[in-house]
PDB file of C-alpha atoms in Angstrom:
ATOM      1  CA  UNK A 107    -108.524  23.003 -79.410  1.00  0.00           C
ATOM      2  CA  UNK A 108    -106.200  22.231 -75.983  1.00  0.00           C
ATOM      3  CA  UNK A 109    -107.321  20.145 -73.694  1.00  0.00           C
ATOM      4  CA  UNK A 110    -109.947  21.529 -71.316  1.00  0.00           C
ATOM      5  CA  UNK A 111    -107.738  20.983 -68.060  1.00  0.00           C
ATOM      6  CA  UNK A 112    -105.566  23.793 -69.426  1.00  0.00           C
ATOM      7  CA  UNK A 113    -106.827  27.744 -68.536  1.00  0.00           C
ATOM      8  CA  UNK A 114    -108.353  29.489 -71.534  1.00  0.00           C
ATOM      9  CA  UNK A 115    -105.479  32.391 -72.814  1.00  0.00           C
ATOM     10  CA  UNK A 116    -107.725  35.211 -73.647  1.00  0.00           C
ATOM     11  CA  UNK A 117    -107.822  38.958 -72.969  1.00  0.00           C
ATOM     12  CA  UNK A 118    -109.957  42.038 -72.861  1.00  0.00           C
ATOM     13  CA  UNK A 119    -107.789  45.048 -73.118  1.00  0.00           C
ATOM     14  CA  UNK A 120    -110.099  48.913 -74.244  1.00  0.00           C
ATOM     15  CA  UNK A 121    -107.269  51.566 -75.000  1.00  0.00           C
ATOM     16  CA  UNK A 122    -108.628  55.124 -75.248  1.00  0.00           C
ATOM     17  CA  UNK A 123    -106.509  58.091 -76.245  1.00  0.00           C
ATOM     18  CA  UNK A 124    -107.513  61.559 -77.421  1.00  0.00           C
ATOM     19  CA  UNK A 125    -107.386  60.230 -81.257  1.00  0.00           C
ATOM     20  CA  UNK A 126    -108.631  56.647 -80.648  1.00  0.00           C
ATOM     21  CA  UNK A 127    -111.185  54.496 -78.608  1.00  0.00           C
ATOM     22  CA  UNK A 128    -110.440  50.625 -79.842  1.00  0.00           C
ATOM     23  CA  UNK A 129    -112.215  47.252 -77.673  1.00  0.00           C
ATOM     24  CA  UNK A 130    -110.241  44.074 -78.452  1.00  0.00           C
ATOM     25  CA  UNK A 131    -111.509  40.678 -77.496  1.00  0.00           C
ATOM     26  CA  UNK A 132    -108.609  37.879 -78.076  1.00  0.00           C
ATOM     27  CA  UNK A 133    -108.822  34.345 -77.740  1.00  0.00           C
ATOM     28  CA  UNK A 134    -105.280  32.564 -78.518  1.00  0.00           C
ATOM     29  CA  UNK A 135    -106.698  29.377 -78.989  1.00  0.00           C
ATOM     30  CA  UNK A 136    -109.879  29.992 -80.587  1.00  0.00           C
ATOM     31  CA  UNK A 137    -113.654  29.358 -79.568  1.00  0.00           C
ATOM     32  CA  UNK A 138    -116.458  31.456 -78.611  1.00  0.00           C
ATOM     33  CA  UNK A 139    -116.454  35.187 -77.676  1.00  0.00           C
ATOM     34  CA  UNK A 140    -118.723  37.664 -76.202  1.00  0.00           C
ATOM     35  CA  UNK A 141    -119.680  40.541 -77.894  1.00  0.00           C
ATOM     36  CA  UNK A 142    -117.728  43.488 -77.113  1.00  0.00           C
ATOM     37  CA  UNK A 143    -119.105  45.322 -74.415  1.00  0.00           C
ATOM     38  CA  UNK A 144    -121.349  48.754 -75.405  1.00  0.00           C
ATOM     39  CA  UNK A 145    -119.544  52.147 -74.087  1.00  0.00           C
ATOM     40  CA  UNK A 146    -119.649  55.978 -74.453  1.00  0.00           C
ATOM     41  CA  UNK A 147    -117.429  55.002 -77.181  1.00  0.00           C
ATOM     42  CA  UNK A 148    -119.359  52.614 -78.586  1.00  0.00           C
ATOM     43  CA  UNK A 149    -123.460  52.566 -77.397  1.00  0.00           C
ATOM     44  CA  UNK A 150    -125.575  50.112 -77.925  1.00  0.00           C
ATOM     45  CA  UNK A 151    -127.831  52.049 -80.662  1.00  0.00           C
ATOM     46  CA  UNK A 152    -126.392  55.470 -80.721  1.00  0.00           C
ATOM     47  CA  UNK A 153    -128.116  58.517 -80.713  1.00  0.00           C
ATOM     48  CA  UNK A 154    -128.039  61.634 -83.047  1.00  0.00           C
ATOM     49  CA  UNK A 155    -127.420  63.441 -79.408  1.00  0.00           C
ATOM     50  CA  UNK A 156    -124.506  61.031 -78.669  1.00  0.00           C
ATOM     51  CA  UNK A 157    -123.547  61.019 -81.866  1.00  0.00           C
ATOM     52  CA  UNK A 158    -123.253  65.371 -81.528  1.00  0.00           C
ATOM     53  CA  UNK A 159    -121.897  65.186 -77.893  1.00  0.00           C
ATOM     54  CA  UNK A 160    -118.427  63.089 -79.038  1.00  0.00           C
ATOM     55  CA  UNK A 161    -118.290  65.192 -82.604  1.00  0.00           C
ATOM     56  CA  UNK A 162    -118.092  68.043 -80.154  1.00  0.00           C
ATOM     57  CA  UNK A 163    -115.239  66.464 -77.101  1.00  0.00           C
ATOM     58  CA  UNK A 164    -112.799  65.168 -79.863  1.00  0.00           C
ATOM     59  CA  UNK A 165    -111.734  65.138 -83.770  1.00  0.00           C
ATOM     60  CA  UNK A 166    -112.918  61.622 -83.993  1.00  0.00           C
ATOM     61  CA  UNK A 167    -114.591  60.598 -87.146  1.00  0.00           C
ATOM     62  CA  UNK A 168    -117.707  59.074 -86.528  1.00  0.00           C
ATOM     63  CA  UNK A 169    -118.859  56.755 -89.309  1.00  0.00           C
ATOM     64  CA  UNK A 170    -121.303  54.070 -89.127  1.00  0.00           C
ATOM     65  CA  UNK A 171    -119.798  51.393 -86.937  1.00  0.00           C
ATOM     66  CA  UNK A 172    -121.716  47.986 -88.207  1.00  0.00           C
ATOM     67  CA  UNK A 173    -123.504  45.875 -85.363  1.00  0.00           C
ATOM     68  CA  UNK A 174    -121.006  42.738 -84.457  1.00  0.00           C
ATOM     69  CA  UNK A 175    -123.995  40.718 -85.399  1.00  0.00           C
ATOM     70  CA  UNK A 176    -123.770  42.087 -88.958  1.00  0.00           C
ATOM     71  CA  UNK A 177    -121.270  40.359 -91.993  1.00  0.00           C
ATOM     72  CA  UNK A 178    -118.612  42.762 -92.741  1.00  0.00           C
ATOM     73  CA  UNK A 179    -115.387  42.118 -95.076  1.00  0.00           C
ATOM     74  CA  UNK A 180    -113.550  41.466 -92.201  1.00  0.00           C
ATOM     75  CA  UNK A 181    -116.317  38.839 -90.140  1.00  0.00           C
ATOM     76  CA  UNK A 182    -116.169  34.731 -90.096  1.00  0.00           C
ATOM     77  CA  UNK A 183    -117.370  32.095 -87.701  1.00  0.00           C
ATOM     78  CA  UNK A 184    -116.549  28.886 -87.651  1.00  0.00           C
ATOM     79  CA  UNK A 185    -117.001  25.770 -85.391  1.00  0.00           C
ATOM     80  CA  UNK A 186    -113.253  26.516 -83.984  1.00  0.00           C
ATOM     81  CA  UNK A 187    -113.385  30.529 -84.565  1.00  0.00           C
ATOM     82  CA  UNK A 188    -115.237  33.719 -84.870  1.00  0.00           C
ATOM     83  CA  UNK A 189    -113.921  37.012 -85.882  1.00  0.00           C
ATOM     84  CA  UNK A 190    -115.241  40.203 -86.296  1.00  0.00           C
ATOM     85  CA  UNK A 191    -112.823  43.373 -87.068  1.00  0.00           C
ATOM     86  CA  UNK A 192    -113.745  47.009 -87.721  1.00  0.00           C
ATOM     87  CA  UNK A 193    -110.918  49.434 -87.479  1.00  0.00           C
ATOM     88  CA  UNK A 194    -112.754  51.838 -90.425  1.00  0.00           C
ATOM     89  CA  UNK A 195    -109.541  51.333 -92.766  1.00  0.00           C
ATOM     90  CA  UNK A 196    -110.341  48.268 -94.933  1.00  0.00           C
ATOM     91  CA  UNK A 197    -107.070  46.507 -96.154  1.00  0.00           C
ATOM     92  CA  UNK A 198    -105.838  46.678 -91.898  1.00  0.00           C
ATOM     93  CA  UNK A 199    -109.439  44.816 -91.225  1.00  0.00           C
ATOM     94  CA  UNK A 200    -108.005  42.671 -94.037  1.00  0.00           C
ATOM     95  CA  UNK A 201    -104.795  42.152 -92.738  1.00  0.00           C
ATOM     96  CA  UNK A 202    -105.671  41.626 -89.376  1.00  0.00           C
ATOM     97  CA  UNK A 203    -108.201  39.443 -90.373  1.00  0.00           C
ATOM     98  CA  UNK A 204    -106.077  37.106 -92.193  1.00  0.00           C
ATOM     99  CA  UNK A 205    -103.721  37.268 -89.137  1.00  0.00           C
ATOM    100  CA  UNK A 206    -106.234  35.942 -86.883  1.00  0.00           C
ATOM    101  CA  UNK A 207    -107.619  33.203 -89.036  1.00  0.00           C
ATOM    102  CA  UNK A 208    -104.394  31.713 -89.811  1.00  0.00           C
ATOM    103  CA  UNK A 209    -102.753  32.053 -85.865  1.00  0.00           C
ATOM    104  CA  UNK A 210    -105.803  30.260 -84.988  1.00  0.00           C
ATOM    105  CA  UNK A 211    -107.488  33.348 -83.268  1.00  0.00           C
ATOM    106  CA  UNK A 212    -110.952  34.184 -82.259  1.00  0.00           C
ATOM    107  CA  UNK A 213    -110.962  38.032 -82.149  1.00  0.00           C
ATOM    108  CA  UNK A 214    -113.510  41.060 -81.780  1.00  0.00           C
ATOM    109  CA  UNK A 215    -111.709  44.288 -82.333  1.00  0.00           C
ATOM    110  CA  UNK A 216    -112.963  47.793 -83.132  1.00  0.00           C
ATOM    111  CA  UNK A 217    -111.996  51.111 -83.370  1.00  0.00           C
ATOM    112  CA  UNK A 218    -112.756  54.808 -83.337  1.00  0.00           C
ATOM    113  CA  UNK A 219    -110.412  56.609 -85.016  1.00  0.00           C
ATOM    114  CA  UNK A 220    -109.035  60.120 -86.394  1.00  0.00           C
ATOM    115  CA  UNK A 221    -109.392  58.899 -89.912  1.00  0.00           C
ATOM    116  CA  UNK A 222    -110.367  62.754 -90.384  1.00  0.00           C
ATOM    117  CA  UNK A 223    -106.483  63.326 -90.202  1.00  0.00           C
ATOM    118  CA  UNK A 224    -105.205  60.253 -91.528  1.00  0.00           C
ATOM    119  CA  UNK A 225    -104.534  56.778 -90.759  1.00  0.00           C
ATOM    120  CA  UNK A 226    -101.463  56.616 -88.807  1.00  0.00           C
ATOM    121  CA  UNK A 227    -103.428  56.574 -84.717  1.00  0.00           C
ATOM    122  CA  UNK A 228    -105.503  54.524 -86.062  1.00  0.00           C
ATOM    123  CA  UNK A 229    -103.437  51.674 -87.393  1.00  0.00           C
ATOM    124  CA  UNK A 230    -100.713  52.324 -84.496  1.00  0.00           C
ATOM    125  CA  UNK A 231    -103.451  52.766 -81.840  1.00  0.00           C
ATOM    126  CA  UNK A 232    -105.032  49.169 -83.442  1.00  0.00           C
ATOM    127  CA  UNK A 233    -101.817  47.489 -83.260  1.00  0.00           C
ATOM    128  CA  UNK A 234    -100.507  48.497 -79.894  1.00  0.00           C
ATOM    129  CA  UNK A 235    -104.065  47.308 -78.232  1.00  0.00           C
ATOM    130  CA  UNK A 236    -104.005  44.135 -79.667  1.00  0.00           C
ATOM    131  CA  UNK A 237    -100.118  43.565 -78.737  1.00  0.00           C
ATOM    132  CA  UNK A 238    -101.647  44.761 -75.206  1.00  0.00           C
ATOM    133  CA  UNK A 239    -104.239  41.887 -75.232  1.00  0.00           C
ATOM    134  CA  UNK A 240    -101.905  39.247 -76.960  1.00  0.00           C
ATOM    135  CA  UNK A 241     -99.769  39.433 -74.223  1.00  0.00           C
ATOM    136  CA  UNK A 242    -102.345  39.719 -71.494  1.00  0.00           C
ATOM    137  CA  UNK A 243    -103.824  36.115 -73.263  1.00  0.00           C
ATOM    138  CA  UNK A 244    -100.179  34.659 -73.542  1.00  0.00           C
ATOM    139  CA  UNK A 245    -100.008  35.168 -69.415  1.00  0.00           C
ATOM    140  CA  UNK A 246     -96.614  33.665 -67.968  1.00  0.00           C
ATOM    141  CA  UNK A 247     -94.805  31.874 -70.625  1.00  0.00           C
ATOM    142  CA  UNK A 248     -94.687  29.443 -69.578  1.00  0.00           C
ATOM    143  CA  UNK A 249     -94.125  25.663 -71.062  1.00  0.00           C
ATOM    144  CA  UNK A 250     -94.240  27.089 -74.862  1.00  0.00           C
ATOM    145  CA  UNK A 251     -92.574  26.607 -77.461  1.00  0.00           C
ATOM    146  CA  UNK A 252     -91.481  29.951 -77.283  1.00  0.00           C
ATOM    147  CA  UNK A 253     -90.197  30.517 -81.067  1.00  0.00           C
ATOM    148  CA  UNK A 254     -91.956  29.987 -84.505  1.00  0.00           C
ATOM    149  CA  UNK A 255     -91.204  30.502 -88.050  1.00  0.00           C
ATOM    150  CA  UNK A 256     -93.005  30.385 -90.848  1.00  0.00           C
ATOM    151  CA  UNK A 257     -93.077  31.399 -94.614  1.00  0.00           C
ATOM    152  CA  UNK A 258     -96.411  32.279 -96.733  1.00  0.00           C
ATOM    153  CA  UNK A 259     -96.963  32.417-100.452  1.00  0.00           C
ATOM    154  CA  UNK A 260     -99.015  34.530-102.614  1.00  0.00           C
ATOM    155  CA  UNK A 261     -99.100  34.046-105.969  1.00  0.00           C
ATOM    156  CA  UNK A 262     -95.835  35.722-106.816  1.00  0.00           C
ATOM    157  CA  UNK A 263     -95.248  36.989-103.373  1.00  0.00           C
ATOM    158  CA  UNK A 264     -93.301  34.784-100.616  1.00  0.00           C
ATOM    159  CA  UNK A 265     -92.833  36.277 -96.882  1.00  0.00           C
ATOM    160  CA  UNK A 266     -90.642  34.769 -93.863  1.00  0.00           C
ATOM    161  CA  UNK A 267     -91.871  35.753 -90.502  1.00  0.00           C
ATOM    162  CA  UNK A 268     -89.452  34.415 -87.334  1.00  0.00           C
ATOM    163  CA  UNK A 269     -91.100  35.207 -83.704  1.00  0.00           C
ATOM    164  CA  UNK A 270     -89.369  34.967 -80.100  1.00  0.00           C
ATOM    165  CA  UNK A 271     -91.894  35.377 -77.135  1.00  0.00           C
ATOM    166  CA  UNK A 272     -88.758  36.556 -75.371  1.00  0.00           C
ATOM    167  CA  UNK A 273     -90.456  39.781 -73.372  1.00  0.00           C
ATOM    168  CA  UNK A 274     -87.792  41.616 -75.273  1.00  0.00           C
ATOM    169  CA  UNK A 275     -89.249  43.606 -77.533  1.00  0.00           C
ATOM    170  CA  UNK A 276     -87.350  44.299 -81.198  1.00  0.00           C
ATOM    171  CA  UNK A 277     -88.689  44.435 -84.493  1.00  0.00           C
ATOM    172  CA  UNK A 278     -87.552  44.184 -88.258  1.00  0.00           C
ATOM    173  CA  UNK A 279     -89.770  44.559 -91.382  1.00  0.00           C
ATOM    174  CA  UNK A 280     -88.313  44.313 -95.086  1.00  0.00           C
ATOM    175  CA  UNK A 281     -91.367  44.560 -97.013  1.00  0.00           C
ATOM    176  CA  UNK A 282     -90.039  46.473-100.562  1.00  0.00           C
ATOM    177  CA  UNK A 283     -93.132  48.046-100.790  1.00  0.00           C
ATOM    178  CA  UNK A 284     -93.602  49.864-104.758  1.00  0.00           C
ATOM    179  CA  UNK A 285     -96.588  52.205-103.660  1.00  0.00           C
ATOM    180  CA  UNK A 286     -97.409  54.748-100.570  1.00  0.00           C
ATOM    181  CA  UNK A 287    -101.016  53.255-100.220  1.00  0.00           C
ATOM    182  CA  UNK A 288    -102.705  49.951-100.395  1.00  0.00           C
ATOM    183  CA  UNK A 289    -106.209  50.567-100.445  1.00  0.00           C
ATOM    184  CA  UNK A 290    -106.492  53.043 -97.877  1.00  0.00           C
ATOM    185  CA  UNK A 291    -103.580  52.352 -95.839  1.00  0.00           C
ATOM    186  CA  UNK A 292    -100.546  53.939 -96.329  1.00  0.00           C
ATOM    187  CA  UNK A 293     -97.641  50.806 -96.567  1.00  0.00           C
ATOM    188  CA  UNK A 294     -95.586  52.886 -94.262  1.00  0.00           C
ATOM    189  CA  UNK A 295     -98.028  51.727 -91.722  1.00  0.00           C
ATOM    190  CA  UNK A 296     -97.526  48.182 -92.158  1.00  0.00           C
ATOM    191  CA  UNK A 297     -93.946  48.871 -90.913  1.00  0.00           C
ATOM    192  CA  UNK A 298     -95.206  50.989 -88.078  1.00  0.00           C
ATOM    193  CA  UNK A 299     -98.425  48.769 -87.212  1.00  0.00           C
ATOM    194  CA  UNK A 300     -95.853  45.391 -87.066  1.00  0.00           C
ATOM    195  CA  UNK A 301     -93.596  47.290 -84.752  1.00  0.00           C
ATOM    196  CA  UNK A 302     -96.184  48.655 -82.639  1.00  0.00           C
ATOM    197  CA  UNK A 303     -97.819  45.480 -82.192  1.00  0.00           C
ATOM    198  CA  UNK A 304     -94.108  44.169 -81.657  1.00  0.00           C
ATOM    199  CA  UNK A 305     -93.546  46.360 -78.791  1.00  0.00           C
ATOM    200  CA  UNK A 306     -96.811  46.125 -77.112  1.00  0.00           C
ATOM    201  CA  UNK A 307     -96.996  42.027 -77.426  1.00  0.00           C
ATOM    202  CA  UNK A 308     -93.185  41.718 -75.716  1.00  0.00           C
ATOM    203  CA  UNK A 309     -91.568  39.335 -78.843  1.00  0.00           C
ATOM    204  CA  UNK A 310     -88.702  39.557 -80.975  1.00  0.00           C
ATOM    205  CA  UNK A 311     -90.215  39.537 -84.346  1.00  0.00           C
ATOM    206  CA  UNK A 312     -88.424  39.613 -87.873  1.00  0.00           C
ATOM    207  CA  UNK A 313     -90.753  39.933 -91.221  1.00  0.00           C
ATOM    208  CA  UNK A 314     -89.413  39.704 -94.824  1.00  0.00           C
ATOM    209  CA  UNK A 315     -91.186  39.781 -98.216  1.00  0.00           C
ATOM    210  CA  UNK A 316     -89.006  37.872-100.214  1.00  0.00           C
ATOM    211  CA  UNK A 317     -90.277  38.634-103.207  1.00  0.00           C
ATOM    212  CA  UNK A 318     -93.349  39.672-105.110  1.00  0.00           C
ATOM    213  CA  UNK A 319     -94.769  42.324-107.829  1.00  0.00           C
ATOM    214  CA  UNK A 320     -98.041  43.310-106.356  1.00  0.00           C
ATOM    215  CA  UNK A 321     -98.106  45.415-102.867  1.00  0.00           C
ATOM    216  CA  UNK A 322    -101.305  43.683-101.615  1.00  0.00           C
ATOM    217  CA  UNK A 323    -100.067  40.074-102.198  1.00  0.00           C
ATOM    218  CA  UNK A 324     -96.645  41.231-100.107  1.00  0.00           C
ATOM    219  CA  UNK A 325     -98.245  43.157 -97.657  1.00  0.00           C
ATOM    220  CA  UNK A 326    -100.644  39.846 -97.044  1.00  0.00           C
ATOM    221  CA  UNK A 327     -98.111  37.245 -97.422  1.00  0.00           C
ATOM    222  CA  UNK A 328     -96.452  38.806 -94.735  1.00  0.00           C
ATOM    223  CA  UNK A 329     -99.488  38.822 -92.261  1.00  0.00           C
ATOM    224  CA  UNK A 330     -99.704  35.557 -93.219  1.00  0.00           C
ATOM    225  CA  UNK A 331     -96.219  34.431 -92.645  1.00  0.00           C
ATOM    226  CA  UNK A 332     -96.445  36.102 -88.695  1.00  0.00           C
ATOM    227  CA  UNK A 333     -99.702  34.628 -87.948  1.00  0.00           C
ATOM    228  CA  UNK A 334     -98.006  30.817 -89.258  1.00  0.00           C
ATOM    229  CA  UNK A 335     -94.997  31.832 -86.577  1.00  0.00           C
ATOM    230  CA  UNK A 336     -97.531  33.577 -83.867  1.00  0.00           C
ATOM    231  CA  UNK A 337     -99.134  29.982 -83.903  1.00  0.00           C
ATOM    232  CA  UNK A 338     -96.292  27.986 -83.568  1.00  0.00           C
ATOM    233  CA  UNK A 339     -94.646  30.319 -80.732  1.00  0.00           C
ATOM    234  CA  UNK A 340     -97.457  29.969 -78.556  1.00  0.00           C
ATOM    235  CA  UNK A 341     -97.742  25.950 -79.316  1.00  0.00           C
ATOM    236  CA  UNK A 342     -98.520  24.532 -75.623  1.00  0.00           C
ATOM    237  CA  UNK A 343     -95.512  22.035 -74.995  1.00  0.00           C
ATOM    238  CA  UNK A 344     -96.791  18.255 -73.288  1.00  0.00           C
ATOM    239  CA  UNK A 345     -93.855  17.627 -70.321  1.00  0.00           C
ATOM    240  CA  UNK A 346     -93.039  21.269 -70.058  1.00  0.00           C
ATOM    241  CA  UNK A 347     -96.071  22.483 -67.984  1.00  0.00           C
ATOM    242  CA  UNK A 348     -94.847  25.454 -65.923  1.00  0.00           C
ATOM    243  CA  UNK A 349     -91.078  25.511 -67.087  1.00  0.00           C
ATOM    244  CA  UNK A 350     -89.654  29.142 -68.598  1.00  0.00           C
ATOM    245  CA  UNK A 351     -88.204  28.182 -71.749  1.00  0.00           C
ATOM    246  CA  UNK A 352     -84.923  30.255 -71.218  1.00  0.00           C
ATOM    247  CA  UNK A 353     -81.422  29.844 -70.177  1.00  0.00           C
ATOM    248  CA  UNK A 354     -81.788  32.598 -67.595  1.00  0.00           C
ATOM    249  CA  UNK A 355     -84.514  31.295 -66.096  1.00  0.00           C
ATOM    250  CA  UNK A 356     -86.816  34.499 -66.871  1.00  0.00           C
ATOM    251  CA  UNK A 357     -88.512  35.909 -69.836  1.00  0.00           C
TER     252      UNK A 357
END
């Protein structure tokens, strides 16, 4: 954990379009978090009348959202952590769970989505809301150590990820994926979802699977991999307090 001198990087960021509602709750550096807030998107205990007023103002699907009290597949807290993730497509809650226990994350995040249709607002809706709150949390940019790199294994699978804060946004994914769907999630998304996030966050980010026979161990090796180079990135530098790691002065 920093030092408690140092302000707390976190970020709540609600992004609402006509095929998505999603809450995200970020905390770079870990810790506590309050539960998400309760909204017309998301009540408190909702109603078979609430339920029947948003069937009928959009195509959302409405499943059963679990309380963020309850354990889901993608929930775990920890003296340093707590994460709870519900985005109603289960290998992205795994993904993005992985991704936030490995960068070091706490993180609440769930969405309402047009799974009806299929799963590409969702995951792109997802992504670009947490981008928006990663970059809210990262603030200035100050005094950072502004790139990371890292590589992941699994198993047979072995990912690179290489991150610049740089406010320049860019993104390139080699993932080699064999199938059109892990789980629920098409793999196209993981291409999409990375450069959405990409975009929204304001970083240069490269991802390659190096290798690896099974979809699900490249497709996680990979979150891996960025959340490894995510955490080194946004590394607070001793001696550099308020200095703009750049050449031009700016980022």
């Amino acid at each position: 954990m920093p030092p408690t001198s140092l302000p707390a990087r976190t970020a709540f960021i609600e992004r609402n379009t006509k095929e998505t509602k999603i809450q995200v709750s970020l905390s770079l550096d870990g810790g506590a978090l309050d539960l998400l807030p309760s909204s017309t998107h998301f009540p408190s205990t909702p109603s078979s009348s609430t339920s029947s007023l948003a069937h009928a103002a959009s195509p959302l699907s409405l499943p059963h959202i679990p309380e963020q009290t309850e354990e889901t597949h993608a929930s775990q807290t920890s003296p340093s952590q707590q994460i709870w993730i519900w985005t109603g497509i289960g290998f992205l809650d795994h993904m993005l769970h992985a991704l936030a226990k490995h960068a070091g994350w706490s993180l609440r995040l769930r969405s309402r989505g047009d799974l009806a249709i299929d799963d590409h607002h969702t995951t792109e809706d997802t992504l670009l809301a947490l981008g928006s709150a990663f970059s809210a949390a990262l603030g200035a940019r100050t005094g950072l150590a502004r790139f990371g790199t890292a590589h992941a294994p699994l198993d047979e699978a072995l990912s690179r990820a290489v991150i610049d804060l740089s406010n320049r946004p860019f993104f390139v994914g080699v993932f080699g994926f064999r199938n059109e769907k892990i789980g629920t999630l098409s793999t196209q998304m993981v291409h999409h979802g990375l450069q959405s996030w990409s975009q929204a966050a304001g970083v240069t980010l490269h991802v390659d699977v190096l290798r690896g026979e099974n979809d699900h161990h490249r497709a996680e090796s990979a979150f891996k991999a960025l959340a490894g180079a995510v955490r080194e990135a946004c590394r607070r530098v001793e001696g550099r307090e308020g200095e703009v790691v750049s050449t031009k002065g700016v980022l």
